Coordinates of C-alpha atoms in Angstrom, one line a residue:
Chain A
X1 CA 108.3 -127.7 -111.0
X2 CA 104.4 -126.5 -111.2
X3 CA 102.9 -127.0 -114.6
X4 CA 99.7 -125.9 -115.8
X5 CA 96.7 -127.2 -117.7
X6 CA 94.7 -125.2 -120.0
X7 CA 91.5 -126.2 -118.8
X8 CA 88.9 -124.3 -120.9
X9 CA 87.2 -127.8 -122.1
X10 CA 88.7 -131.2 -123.2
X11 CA 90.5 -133.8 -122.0
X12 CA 92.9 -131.4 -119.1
X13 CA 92.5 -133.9 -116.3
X14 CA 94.2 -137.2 -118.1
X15 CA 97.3 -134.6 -118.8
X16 CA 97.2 -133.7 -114.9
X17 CA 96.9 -137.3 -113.9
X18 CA 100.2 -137.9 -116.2
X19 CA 101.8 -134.7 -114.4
X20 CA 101.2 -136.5 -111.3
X21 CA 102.0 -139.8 -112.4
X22 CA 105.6 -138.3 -112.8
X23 CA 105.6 -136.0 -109.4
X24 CA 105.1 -132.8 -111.3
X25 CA 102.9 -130.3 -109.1
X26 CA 99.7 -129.5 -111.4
X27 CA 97.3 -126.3 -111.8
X28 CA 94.2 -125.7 -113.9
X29 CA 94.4 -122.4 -115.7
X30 CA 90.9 -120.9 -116.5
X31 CA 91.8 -117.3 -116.4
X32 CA 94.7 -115.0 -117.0
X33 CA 96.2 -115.0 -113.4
X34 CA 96.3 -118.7 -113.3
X35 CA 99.7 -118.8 -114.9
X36 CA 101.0 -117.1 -112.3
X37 CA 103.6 -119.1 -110.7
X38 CA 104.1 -122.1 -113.6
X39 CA 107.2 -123.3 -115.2
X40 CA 105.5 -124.2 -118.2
X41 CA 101.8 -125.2 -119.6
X42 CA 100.1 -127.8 -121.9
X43 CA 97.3 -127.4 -123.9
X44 CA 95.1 -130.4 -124.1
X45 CA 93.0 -132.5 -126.6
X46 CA 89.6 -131.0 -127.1
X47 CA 87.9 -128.9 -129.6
X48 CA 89.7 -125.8 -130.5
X49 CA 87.4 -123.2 -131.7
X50 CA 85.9 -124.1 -128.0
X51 CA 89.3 -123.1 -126.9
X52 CA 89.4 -119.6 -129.2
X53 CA 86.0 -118.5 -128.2
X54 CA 86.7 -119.1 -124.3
X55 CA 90.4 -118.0 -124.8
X56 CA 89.6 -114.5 -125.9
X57 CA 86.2 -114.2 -123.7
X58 CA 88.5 -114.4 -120.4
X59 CA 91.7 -112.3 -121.6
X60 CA 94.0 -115.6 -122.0
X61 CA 95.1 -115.3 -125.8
X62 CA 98.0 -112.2 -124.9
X63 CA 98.7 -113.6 -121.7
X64 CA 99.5 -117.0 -123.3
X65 CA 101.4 -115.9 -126.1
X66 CA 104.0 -113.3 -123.1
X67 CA 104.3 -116.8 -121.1
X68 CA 105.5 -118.8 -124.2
X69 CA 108.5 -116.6 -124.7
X70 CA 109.9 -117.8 -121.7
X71 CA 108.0 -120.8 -120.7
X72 CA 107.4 -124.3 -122.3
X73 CA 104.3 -124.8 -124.0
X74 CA 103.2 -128.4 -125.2
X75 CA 99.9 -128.3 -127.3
X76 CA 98.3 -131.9 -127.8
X77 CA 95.7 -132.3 -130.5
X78 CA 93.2 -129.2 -130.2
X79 CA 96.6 -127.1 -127.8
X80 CA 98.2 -128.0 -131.3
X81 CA 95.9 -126.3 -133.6
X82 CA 95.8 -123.4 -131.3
X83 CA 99.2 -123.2 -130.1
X84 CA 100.5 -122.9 -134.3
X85 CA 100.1 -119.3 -136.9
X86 CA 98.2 -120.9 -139.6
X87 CA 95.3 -123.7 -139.6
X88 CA 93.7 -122.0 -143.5
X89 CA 91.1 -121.0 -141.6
X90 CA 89.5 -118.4 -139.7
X91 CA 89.6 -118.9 -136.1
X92 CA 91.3 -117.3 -132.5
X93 CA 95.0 -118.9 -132.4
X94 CA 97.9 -118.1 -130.1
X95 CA 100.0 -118.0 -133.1
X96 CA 103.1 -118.8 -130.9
X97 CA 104.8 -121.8 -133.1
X98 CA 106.0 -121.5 -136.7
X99 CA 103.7 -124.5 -138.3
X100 CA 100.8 -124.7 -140.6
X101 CA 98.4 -127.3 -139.1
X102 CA 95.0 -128.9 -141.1
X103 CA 92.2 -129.8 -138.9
X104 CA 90.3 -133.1 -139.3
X105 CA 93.4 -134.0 -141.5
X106 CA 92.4 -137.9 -141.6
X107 CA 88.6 -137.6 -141.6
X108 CA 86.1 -138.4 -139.3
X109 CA 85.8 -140.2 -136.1
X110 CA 85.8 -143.7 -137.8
X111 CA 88.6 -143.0 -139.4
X112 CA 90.7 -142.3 -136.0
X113 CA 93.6 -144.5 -135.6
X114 CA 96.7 -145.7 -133.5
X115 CA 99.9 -146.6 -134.5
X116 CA 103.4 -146.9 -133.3
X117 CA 105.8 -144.3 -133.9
X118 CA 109.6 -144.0 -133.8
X119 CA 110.8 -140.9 -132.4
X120 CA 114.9 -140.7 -131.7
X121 CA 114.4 -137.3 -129.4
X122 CA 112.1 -138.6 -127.7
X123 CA 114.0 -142.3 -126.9
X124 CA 117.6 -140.4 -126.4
X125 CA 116.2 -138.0 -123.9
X126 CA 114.1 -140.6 -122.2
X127 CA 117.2 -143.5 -122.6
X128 CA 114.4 -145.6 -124.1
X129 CA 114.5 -147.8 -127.5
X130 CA 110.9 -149.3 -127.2
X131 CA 108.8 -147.4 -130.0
X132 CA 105.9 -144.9 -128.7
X133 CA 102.3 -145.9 -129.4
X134 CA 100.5 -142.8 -130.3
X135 CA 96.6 -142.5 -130.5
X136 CA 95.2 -139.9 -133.1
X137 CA 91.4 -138.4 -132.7
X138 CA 90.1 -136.6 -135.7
X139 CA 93.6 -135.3 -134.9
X140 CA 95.3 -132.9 -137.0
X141 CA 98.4 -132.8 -139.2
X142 CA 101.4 -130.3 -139.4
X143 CA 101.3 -129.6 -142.9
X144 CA 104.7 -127.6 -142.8
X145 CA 107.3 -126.1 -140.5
X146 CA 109.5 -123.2 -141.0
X147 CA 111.3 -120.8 -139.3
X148 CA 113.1 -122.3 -135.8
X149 CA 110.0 -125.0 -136.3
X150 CA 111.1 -128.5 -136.6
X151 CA 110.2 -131.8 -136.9
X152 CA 109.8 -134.0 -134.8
X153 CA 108.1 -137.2 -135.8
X154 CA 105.7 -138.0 -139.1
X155 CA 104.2 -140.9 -140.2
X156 CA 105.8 -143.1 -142.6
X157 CA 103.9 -141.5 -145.5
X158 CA 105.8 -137.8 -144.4
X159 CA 102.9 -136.5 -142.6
X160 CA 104.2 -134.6 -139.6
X161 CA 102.6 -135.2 -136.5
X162 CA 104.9 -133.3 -134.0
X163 CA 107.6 -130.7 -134.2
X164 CA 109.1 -128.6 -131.9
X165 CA 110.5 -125.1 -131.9
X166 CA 112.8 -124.6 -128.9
X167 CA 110.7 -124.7 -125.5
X168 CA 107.4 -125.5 -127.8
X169 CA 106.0 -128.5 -128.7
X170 CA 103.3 -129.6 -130.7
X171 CA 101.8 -133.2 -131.4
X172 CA 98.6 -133.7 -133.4
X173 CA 98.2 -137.0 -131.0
X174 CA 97.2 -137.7 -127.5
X175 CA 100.0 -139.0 -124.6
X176 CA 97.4 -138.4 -122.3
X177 CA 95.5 -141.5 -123.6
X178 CA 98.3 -143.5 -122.9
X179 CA 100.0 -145.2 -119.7
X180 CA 103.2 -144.7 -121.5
X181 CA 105.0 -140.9 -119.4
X182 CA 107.7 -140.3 -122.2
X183 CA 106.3 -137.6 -123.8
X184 CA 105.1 -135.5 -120.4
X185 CA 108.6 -136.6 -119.1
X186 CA 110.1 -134.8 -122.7
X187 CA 108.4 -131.8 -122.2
X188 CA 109.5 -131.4 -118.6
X189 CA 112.8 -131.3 -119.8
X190 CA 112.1 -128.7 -122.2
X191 CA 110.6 -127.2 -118.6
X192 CA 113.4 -127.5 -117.0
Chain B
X1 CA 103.6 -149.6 -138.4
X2 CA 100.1 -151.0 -138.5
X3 CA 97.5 -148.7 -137.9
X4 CA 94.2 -150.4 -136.0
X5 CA 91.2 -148.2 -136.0
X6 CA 87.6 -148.6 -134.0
X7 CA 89.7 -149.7 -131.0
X8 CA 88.2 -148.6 -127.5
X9 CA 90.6 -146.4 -126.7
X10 CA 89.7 -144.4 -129.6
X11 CA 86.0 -144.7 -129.4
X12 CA 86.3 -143.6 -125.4
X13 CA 88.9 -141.1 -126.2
X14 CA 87.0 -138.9 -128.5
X15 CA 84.1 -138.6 -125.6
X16 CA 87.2 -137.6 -123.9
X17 CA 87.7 -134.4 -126.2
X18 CA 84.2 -133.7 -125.1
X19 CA 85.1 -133.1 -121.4
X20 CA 83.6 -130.1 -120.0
X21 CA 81.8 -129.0 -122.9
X22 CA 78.5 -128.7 -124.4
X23 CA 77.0 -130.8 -126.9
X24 CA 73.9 -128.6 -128.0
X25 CA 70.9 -130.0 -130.3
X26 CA 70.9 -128.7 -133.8
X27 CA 67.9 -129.2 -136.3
X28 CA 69.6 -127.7 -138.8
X29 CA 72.6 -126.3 -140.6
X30 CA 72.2 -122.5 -139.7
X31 CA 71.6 -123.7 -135.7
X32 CA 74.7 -125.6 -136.0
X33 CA 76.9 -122.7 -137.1
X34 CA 75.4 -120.8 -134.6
X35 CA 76.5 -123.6 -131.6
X36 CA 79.6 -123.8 -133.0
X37 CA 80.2 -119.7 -133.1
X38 CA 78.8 -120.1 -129.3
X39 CA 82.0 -122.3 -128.5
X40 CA 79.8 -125.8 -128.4
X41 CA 82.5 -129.0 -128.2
X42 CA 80.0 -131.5 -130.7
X43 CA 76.5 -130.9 -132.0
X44 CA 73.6 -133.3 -132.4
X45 CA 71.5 -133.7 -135.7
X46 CA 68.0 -134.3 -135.9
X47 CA 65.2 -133.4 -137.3
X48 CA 63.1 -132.3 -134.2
X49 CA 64.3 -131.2 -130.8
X50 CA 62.8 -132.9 -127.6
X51 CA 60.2 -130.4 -126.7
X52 CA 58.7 -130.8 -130.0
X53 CA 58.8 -134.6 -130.0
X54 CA 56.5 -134.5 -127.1
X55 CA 54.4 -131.7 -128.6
X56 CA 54.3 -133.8 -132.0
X57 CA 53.5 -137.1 -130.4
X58 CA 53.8 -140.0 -133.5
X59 CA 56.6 -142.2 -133.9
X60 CA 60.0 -140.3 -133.4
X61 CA 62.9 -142.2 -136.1
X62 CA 66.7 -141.2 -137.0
X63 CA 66.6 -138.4 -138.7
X64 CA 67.7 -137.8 -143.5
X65 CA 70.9 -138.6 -143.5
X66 CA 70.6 -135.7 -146.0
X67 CA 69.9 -133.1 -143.2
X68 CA 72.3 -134.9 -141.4
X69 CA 75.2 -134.8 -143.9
X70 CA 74.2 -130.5 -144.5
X71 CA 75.0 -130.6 -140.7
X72 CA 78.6 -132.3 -140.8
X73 CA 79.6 -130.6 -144.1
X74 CA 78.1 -126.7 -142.0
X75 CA 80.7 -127.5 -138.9
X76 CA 84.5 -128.7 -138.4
X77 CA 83.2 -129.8 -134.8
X78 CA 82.0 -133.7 -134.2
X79 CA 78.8 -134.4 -135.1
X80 CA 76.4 -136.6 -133.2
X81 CA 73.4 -138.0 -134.6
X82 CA 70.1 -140.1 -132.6
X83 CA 68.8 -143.8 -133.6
X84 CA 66.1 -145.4 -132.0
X85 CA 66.8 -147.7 -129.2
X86 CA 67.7 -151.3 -130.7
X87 CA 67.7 -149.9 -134.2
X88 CA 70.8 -151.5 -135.2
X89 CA 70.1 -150.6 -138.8
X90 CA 69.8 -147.0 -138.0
X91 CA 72.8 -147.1 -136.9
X92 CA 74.8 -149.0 -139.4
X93 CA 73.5 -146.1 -141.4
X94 CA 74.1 -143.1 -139.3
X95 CA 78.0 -145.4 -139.5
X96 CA 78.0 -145.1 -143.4
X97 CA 77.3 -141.3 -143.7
X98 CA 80.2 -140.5 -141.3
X99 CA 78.2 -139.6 -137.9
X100 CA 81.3 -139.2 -135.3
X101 CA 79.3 -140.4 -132.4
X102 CA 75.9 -142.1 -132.5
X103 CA 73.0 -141.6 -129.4
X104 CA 70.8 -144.8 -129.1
X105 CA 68.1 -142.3 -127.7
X106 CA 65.1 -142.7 -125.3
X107 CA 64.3 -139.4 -126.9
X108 CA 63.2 -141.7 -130.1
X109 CA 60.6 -144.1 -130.1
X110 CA 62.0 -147.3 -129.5
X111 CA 62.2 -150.2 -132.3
X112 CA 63.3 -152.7 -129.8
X113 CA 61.6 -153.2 -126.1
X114 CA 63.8 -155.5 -124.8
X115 CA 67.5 -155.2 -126.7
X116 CA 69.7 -152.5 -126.9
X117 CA 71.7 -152.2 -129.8
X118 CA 75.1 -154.6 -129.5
X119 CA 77.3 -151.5 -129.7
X120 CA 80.6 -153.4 -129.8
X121 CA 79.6 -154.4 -133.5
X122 CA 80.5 -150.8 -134.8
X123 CA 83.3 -148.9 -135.3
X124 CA 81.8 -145.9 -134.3
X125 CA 81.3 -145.0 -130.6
X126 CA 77.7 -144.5 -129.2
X127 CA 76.2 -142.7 -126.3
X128 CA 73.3 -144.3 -124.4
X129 CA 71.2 -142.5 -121.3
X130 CA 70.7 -143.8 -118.2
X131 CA 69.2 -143.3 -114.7
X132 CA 71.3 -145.2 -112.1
X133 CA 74.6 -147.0 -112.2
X134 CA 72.9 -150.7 -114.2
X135 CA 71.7 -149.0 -116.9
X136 CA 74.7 -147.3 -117.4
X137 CA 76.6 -150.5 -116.9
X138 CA 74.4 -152.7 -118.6
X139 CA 75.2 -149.8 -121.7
X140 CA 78.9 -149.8 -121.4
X141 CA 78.8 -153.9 -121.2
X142 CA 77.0 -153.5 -125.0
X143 CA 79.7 -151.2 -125.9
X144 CA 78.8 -147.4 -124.8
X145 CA 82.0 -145.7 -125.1
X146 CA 80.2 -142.7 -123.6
X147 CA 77.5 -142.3 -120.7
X148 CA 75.1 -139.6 -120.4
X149 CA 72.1 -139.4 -117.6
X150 CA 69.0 -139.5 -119.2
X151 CA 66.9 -136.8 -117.0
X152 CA 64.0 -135.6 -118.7
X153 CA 64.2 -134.5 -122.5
X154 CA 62.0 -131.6 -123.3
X155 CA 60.9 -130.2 -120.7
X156 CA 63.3 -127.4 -119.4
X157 CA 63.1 -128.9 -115.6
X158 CA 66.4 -130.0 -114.6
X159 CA 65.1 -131.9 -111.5
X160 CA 65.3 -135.8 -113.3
X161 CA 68.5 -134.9 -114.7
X162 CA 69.7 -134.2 -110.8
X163 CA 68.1 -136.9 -109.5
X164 CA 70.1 -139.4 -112.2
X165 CA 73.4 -137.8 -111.8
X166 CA 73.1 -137.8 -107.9
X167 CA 72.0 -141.7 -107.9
X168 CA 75.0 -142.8 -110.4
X169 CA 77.6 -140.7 -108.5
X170 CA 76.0 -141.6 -105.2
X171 CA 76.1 -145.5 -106.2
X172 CA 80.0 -144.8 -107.1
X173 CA 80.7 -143.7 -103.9
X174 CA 79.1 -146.0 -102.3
X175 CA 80.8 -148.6 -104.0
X176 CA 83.9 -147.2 -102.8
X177 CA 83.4 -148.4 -99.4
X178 CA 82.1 -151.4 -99.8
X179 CA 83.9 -155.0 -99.0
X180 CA 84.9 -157.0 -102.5
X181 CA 82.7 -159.7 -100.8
X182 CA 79.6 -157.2 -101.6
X183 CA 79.9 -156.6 -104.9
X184 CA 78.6 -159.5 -106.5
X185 CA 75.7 -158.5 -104.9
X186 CA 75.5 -155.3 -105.8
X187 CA 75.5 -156.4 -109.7
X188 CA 72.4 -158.9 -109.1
X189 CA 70.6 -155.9 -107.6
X190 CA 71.7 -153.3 -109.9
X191 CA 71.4 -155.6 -112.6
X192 CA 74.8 -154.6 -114.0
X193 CA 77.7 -156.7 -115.0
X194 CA 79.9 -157.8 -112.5
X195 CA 83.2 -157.2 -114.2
X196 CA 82.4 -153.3 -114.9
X197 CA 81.2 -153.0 -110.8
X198 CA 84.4 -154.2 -109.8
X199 CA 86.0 -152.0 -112.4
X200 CA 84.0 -148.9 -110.8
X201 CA 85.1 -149.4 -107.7
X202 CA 89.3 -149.6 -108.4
X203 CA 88.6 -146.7 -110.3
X204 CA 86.4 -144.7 -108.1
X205 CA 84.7 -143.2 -111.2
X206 CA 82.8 -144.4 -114.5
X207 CA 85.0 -146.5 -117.0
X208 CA 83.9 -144.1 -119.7
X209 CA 82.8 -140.4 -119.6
X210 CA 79.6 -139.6 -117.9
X211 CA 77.8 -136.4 -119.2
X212 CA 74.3 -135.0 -117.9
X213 CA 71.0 -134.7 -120.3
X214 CA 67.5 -133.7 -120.2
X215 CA 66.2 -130.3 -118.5
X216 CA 69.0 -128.0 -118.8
X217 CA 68.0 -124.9 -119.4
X218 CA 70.1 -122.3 -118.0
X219 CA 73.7 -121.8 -117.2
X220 CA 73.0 -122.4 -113.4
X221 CA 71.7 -125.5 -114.4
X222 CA 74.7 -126.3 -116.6
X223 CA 77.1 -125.5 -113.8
X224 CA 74.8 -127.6 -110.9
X225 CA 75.2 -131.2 -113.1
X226 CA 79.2 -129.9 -113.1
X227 CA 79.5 -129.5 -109.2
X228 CA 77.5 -132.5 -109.2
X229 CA 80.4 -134.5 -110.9
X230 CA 79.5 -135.0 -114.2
X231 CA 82.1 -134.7 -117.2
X232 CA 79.8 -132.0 -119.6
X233 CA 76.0 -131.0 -121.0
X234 CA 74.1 -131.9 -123.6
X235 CA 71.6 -129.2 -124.3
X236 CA 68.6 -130.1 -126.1
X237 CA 65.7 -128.0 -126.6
X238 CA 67.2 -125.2 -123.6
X239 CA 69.1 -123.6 -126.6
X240 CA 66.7 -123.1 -129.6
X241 CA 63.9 -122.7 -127.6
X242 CA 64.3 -119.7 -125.9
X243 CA 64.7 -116.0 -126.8
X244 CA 68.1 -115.3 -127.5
X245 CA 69.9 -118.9 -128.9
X246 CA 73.3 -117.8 -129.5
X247 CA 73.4 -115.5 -126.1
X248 CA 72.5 -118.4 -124.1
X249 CA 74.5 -121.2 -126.1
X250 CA 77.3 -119.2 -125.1
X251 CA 76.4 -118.8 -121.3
X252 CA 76.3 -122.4 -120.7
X253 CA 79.5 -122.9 -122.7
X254 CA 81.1 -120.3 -120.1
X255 CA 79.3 -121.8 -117.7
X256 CA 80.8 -125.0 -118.1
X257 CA 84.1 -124.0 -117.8
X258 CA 83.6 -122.1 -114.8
X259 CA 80.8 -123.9 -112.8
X260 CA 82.6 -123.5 -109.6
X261 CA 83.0 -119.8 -110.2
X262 CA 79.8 -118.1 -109.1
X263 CA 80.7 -114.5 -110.2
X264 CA 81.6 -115.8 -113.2
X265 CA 78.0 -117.7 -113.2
X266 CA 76.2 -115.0 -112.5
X267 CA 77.7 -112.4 -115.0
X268 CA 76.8 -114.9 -117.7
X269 CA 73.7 -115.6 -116.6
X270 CA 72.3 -111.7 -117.1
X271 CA 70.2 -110.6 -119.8
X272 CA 69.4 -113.8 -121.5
X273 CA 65.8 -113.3 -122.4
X274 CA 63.1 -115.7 -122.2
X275 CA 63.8 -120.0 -121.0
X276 CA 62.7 -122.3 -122.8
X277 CA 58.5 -122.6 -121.3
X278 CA 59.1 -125.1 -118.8
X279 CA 57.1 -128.0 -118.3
X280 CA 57.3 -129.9 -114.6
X281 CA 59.0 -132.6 -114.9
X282 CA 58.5 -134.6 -111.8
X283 CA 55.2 -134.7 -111.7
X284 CA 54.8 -135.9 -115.1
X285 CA 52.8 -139.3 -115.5
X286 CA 54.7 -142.0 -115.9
X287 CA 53.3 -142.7 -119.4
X288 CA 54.5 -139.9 -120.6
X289 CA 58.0 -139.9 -119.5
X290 CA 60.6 -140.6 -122.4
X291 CA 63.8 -141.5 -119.4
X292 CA 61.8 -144.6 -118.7
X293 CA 62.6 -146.3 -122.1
X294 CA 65.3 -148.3 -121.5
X295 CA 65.8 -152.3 -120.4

């Protein structure tokens, strides 16, 4: 199992150091033939129009979107935004995942929160019952799903903050940040 | 579910999100769209870049919050604004309008020589400079949730911003193979707090991110504070002082990603008109020096 991590800017060496934490073989992906080889790829926390603009500068955005048909993709954050069809506003997205996503959805920095989260998938698959502490950074939120796009956790107001649509996943928080390895040890599944 | 916000994690993580980008100074709303369009990870408001501060002379303060707010309401990218060292009201200010992460700047004229601002007192993170591993620790002990070496603001030579990057990163690796009976000596002659020295070492790196400042000018010089181990550039005056701003803003952002690729490095690096004029940086008296404010 070799995963890569989009590693244009952001926050790609906490997800690595999770990988490891969990004896998956990690490889940064800069450029196109840097997916060569992987079982799957995530998509950090960062800033995504940094992503868009560096994304289509080195060839990555149709490269991406021919992995994802037949390779897991997990977008945190930023990999969200960019991994989703519609953000209501014009900027280079892999389009891959059938959810509309708002940028900056809680407002700005001091407004960045965590909070605990209950999320069944992720406890059945992982045999856990503790709940999963999630940290949000001028994070996003999913403001729909359709198509094969479901949820997979929102906030007790409704606002969604991950869904998944078969191999991808998309959370508008960041498991990087944490010590807790039950959402890197989801996606592996989904790997798998 | 109780939601807690302000917490270090999230004041740390969102310097984080910066990680191997560029933060580029912005005086206004037009330079920040074009430093966004160039792929920059955060801009920082104020009024007058470095170069012109020294040109200018005068006191140096935070800049409108009116020119500030244009800024933030221009870009969906975080926006960083500058308050004078120990200017805690500055800050609780630069707070109020929304700022994501607030600079306690050298490059300002500072209202306090002796304090730093208690940074822990706010829930929005700051950035502070320094030049060696105590003032970076001394920062992060007052609440810094983000490091940056100070180098030389202004002045287009990278050689102080080198010279601070190699003696933090050179102090963490020394630390590394030192005896646990050594390090309480290492704090009294750093002048850094014991607890955050002993943190260094199990971690082998900075407890925060650790970006480079002052003198970057070019993508080479971008990509030489990356291979040097630090986390990302700010670029100051390097952008809207020279020829071509939104060619160069985004060569160093390339540049950034791929500072250990030299083909890469070098392709960006054609064609970008005129540097920013240059102004020697080591040889600069001490008086005039801004990376020397700071206690």
């Amino acid at each position: 199992m070799k995963i890569g991590v989009l590693a244009l800017q952001g926050d790609f060496a906490e997800h690595i150091t999770m990988l490891k934490r969990i004896g998956v073989e990690t490889a940064e992906v800069r450029l196109p033939k840097h997916l060569d080889g992987l079982d799957g790829l995530i998509m950090p926390g960062g800033e995504s129009t940094t992503f868009g603009k560096l994304a289509v500068a080195y060839g990555l955005i149709e490269p991406i979107q021919q992995f994802g048909k037949s390779h897991a993709i997990w977008g945190t954050c930023a990999g969200a935004i960019f991994l989703s069809k519609d953000i209501g506003r014009d900027q280079p997205l892999l389009g891959l995942m059938d959810i509309k996503v708002q940028r900056n959805a809680f407002g700005r920095q001091v407004d960045s929160f965590e909070t605990d989260l209950e999320i069944d998938e992720l406890m059945k698959v992982t045999g856990t019952e503790h709940p999963y502490h999630a940290v949000f950074i001028r994070a996003p939120i999913i403001e729909s799903v359709y198509g094969n796009a479901r949820v997979l956790s929102a906030l007790e107001d409704g606002r969604i903050v991950a869904a998944q649509e078969g191999h991808l996943l998309a959370t508008s928080f960041h498991p990087e940040l944490t010590d807790d390895t039950r959402f890197h040890e989801y996606f592996i599944s989904l790997a798998s | 579910m109780e939601s807690k916000t302000g917490t270090w994690t999230e004041k740390k993580g969102l310097a984080q999100m910066l990680k191997g980008g560029v933060i580029m100074d912005v005086v206004n709303a037009e330079q920040a769209k074009i430093a966004e369009d160039a792929g920059a990870c955060a801009v920082m408001a104020l009024e007058r870049v470095p170069a012109d501060i020294r040109a200018d002379g005068g006191v140096a303060r935070m800049s409108d919050p009116d020119m500030i707010l244009k800024i933030i309401d221009a870009v969906s990218i975080p926006v960083m604004a500058k308050c004078r060292i120990g200017h805690f009201v500055e800050a609780q200010i630069l707070e109020s309008i929304g700022v994501d992460y607030i600079d306690e700047s050298e490059v300002l004229t500072p209202a306090d020589e002796e304090h730093h601002i208690l940074k822990h007192n706010f829930k929005v993170p700051f950035v502070c400079g320094c030049r060696n591993i105590g003032e970076a620790l001394r920062r992060i002990g007052e609440g810094a949730a983000m490091i940056r070496t100070k180098g030389e603001a202004g002045t287009g030579d990278v050689v102080e911003a080198v010279r601070h990057a190699r003696s933090v990163i050179g102090s963490i690796k020394h630390l590394q193979v030192m005896d646990d009976e050594e390090l309480m000596t290492f704090a009294k002659n750093n002048g850094a707090p014991y607890e955050l020295v002993k943190e260094v070492k199990t971690l082998g790196r900075m407890p925060v991110v650790n970006f480079a400042a002052g003198g970057v000018a070019t993508p080479a010089d971008a990509a030489l504070m990356m291979q040097l181990g630090v986390d990302g550039v700010f670029v100051g005056s390097g952008i809207f002082k020279s020829g071509d701003p939104a060619k160069r803003a985004a060569a160093i952002v390339k540049s950034v990603t791929h500072y250990q690729d030299a083909s890469i490095l070098a392709e960006v690096s054609k064609n970008l008109g005129e540097a920013m004029v240059g102004r020697n940086a080591a040889h600069m008296p001490e008086s005039e020096k801004l990376a020397v404010r700071g206690w």
